[in-house]
Tab-separated table of C-alpha atoms in Angstrom:
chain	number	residue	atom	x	y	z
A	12	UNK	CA	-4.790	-36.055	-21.121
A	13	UNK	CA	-4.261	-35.149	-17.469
A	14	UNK	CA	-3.434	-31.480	-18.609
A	15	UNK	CA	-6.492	-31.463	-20.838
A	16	UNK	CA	-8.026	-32.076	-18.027
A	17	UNK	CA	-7.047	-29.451	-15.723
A	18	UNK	CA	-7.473	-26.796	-18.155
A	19	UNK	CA	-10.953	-28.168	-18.640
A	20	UNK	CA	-12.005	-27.749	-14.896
A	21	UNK	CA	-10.099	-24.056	-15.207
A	22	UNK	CA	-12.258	-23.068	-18.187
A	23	UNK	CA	-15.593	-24.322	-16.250
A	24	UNK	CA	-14.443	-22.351	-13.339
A	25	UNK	CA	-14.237	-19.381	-15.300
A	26	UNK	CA	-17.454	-19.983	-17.354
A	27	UNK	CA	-19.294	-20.507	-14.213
A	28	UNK	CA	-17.994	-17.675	-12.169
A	29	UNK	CA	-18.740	-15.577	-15.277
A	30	UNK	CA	-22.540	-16.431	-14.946
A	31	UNK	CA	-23.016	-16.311	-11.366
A	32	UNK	CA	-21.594	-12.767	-12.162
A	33	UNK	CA	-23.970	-12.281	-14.558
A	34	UNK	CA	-26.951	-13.681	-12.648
A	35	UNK	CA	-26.676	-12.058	-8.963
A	36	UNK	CA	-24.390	-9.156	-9.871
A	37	UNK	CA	-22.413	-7.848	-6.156
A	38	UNK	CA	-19.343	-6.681	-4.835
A	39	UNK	CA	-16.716	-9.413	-4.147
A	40	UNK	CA	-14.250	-9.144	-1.604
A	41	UNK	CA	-11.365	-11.343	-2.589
A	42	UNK	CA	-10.717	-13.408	0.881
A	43	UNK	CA	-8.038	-13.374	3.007
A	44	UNK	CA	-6.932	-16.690	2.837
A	45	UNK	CA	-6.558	-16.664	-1.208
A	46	UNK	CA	-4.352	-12.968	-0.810
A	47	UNK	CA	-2.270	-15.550	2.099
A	48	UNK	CA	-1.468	-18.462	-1.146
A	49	UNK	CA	-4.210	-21.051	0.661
A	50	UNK	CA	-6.568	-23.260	-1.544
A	51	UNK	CA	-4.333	-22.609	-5.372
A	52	UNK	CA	-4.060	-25.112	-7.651
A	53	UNK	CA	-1.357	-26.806	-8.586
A	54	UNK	CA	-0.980	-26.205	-12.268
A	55	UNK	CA	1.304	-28.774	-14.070
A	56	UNK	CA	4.200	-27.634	-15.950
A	57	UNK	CA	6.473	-29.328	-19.147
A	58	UNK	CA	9.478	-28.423	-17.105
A	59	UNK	CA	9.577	-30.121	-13.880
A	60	UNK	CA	12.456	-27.630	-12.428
A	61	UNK	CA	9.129	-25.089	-12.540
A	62	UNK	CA	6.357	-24.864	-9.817
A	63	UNK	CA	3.298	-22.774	-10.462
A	64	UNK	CA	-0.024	-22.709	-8.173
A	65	UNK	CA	-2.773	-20.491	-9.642
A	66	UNK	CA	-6.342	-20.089	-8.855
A	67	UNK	CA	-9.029	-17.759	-10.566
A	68	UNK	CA	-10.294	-15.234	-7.995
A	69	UNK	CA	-12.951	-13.422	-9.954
A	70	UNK	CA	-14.318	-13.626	-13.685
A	71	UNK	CA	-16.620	-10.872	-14.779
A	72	UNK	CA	-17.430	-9.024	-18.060
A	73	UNK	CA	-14.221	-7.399	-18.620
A	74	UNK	CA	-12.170	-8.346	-15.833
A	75	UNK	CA	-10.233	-11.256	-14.369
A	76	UNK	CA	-8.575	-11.794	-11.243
A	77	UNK	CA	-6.345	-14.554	-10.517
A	78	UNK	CA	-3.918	-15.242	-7.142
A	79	UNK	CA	-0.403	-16.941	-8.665
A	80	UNK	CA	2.368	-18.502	-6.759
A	81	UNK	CA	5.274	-18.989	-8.524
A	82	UNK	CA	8.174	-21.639	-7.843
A	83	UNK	CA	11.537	-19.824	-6.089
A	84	UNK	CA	15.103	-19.370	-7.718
A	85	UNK	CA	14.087	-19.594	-11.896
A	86	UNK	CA	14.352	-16.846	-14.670
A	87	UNK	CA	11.324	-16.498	-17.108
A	88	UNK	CA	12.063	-14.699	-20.156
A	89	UNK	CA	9.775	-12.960	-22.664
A	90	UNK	CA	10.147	-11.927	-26.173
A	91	UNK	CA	6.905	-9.700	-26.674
A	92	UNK	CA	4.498	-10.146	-23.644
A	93	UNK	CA	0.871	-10.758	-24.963
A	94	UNK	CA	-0.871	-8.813	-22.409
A	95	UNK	CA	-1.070	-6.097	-19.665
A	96	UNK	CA	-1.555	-6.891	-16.420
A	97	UNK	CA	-1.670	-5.478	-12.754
A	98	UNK	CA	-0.154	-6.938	-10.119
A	99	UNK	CA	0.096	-6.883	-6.510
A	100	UNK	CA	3.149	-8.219	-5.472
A	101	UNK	CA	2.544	-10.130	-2.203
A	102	UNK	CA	5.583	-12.089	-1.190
A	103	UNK	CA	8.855	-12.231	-2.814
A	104	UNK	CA	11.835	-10.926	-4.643
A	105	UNK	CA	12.579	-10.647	-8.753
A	106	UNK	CA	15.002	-8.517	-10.671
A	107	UNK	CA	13.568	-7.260	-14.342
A	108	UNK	CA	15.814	-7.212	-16.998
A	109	UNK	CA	14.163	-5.798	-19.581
A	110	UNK	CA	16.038	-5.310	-23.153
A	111	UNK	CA	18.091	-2.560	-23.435
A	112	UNK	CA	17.407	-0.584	-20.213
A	113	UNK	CA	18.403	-0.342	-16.599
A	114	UNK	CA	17.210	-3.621	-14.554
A	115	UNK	CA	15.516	-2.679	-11.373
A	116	UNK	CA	13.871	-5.203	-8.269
A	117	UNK	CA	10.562	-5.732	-7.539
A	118	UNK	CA	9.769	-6.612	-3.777
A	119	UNK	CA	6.740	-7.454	-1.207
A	120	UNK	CA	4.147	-4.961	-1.268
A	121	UNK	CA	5.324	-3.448	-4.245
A	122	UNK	CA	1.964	-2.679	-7.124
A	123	UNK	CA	3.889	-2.443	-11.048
A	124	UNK	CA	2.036	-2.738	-14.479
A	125	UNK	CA	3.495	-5.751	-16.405
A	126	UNK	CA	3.499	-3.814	-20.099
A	127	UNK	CA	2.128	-5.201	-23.146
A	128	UNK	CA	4.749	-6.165	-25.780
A	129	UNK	CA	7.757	-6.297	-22.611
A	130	UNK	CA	11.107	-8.055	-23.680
A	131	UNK	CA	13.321	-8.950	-21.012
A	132	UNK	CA	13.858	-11.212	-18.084
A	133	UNK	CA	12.406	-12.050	-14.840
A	134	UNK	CA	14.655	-13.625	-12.289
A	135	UNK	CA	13.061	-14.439	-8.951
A	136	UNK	CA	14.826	-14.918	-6.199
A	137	UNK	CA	15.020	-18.132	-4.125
A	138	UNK	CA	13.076	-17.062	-0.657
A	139	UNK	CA	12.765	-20.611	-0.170
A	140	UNK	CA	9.222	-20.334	-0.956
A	141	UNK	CA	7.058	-19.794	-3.693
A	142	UNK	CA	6.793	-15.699	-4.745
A	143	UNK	CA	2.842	-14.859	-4.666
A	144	UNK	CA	1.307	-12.601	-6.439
A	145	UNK	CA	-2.173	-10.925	-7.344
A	146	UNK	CA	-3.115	-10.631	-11.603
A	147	UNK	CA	-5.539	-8.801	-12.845
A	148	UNK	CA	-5.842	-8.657	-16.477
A	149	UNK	CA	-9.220	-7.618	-19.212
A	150	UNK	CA	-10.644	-10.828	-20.692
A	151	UNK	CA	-10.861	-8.905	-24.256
A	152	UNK	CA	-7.700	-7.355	-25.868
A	153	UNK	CA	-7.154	-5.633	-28.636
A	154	UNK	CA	-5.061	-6.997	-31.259
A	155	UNK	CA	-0.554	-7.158	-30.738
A	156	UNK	CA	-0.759	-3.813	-32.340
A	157	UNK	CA	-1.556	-1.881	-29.397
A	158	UNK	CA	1.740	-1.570	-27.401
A	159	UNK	CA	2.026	-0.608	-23.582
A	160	UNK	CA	3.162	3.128	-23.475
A	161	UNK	CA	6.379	2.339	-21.893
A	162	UNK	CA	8.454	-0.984	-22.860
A	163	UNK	CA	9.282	-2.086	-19.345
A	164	UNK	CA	7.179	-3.466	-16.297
A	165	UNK	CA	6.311	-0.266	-14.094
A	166	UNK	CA	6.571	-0.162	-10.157
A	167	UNK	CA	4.069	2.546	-9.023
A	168	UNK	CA	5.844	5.015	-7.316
A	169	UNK	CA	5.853	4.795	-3.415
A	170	UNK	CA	5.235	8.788	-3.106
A	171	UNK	CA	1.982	8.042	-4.612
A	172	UNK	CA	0.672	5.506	-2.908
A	173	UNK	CA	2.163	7.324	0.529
A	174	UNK	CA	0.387	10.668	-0.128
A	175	UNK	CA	3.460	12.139	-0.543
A	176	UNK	CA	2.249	13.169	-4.125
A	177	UNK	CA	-1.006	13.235	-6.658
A	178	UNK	CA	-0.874	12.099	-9.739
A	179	UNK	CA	-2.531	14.739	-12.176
A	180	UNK	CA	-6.298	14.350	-12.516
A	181	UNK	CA	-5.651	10.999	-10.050
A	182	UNK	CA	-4.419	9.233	-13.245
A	183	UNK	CA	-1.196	6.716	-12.519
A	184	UNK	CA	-1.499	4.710	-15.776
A	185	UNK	CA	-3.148	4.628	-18.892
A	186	UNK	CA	-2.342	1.604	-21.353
A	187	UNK	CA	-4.110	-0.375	-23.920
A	188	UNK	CA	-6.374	-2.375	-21.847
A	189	UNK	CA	-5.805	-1.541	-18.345
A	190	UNK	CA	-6.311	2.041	-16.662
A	191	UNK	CA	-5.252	2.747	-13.096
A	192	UNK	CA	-6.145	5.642	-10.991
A	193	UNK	CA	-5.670	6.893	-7.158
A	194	UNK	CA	-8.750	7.945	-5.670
A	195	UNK	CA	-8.270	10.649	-3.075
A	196	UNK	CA	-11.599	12.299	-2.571
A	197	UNK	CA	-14.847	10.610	-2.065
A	198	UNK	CA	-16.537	12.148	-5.153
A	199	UNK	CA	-14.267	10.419	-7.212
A	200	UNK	CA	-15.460	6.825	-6.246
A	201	UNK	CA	-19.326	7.357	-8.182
A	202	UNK	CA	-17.502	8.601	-11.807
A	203	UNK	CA	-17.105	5.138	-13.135
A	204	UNK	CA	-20.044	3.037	-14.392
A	205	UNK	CA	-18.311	-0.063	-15.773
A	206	UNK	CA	-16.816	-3.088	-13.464
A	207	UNK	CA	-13.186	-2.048	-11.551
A	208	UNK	CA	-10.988	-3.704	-8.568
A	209	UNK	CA	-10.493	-0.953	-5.851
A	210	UNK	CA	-7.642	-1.775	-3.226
A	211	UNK	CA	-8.097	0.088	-0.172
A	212	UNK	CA	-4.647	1.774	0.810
A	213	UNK	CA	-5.546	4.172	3.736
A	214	UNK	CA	-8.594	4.889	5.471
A	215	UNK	CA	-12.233	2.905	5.583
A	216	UNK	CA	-14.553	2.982	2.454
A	217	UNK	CA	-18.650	1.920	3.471
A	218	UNK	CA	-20.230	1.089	0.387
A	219	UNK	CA	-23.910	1.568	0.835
A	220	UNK	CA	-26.506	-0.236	-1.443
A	221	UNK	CA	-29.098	-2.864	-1.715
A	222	UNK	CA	-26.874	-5.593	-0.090
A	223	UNK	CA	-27.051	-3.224	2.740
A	224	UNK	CA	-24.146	-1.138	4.171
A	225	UNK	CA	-20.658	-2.915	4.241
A	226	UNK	CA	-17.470	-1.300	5.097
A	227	UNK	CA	-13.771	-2.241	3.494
A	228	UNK	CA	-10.330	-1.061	5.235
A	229	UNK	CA	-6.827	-1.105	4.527
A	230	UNK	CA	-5.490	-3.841	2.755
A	231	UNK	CA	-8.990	-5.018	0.987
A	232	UNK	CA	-9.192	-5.657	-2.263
A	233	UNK	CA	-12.774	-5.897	-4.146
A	234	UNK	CA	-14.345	-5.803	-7.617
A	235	UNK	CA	-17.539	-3.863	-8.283
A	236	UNK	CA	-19.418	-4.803	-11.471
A	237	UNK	CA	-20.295	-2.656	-13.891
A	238	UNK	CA	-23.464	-0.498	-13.280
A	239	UNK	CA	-24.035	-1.598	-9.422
A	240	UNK	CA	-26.184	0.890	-7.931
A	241	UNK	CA	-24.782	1.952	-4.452
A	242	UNK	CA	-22.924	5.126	-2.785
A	243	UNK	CA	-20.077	5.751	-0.941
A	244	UNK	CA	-18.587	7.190	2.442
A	245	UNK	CA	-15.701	7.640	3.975
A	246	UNK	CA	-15.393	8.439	7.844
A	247	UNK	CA	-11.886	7.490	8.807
A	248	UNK	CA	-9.669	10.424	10.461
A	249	UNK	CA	-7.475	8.864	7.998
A	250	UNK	CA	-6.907	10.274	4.404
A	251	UNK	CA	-8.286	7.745	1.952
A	252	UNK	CA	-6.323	6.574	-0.811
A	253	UNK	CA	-7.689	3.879	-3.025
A	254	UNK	CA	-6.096	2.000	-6.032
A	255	UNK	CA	-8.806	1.838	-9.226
A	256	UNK	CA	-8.223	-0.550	-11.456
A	257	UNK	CA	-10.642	-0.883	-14.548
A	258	UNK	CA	-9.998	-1.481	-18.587
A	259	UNK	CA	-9.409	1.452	-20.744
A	260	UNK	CA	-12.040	1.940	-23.201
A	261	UNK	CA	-9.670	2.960	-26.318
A	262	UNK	CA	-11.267	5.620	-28.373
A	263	UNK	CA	-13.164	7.285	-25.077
């Protein structure tokens, strides 16, 4: 009953975060403190050996953003992962063993794509601590017949995200239900019209609309929903780089 519970109060959370969403549409800067691990929830587990804290960050109309900490020094294996996800990997150690290819580590500050359909393992390493991570995920999928383009989580290459390199047309990844992108130039930033996490990387981004003029810097992370009328500068010596993170509309 206790977990009925819990997963109650989590699906209220997300129903009412959806409407305030929907009623007073506005940019929402995930806060500091939840990117730090403070305020999660402890969610209860079958296996007591496993710790997991989790709290839902944002819930719009195609996206969801949760903050995860999971419990140090336990493998988590997979056999077809439902879903896609991006993640920001704030504090921590794992080594991915996925079936059949080459494992490889994932570390603090590192930003991978968790592929649809993945087999493998994920070890995490005992830091003492709980690893922490940020999730975002679309709320609707399409059915287990849609595959990730590559069978094996995906850390975005450093050069990239350095300004060492450009990904072609600013596209990093393009899967079933998530699309990433690297925004280099400030025309870039007004193309898309439906909701999208940016994550500033380098330089300052000053979104300008009716909320008045706010300005975002390195390390920020914030969802605008989908059709918010504003514009945007940047004014930083600085090259900017942002992260885009939206679903892919299949068929488009």
């Amino acid at each position: 009953m206790k977990k009925i519970l819990i997963i109650a109060a989590i699906l209220v959370t997300q129903l009412s975060w959806a409407q305030e969403q929907k009623e007073k549409p506005k940019i929402v800067k995930i806060p500091a403190s939840l990117l730090a691990g403070e305020g999660l929830t402890n969610i209860p587990q079958e296996d007591s050996t496993r710790t997991v804290y989790q709290e839902l960050v944002y819930s719009g109309v195609d996206l969801a953003v949760f903050m995860v900490a999971i419990g140090t020094g336990i493998t988590n294996e997979f056999d077809g992962f439902p879903l896609e996800e991006f993640i920001f990997w704030a504090n921590g150690k794992a080594v991915v063993e996925p079936v059949g290819e080459t494992p490889f580590s994932v570390h603090t500050g590192d930003y991978f794509i968790q592929a649809k359909g993945f087999r493998g393992k994920w070890n995490f390493i005992d830091i003492g601590g709980p690893h922490l991570e940020l999730a975002l995920i679309a709320k609707h999928r399409p059915d287990s017949t849609f595959k990730s383009p590559m069978s094996k989580a995906m850390v975005l290459d450093r050069d990239l995200l350095s300004g060492v390199s450009k990904p072609k047309n600013g596209r990093i990844y393009e899967g079933p239900e998530l699309t990433v992108n690297l925004l280099t130039e400030a025309s870039q930033f007004e193309k898309a019209s439906q909701e999208r996490m940016l994550h500033i990387l380098n330089g300052t981004l000053t979104i300008l609309s009716k909320d008045g003029p706010e300005k975002y810097l390195p390390g920020d992370f914030l969802v605008i929903p989908a059709d918010y009328e504003c514009a945007f500068e940047t004014s930083s010596i600085q090259k900017i780089r942002v992260l885009e993170v939206y679903k892919t509309r299949l068929g488009q």
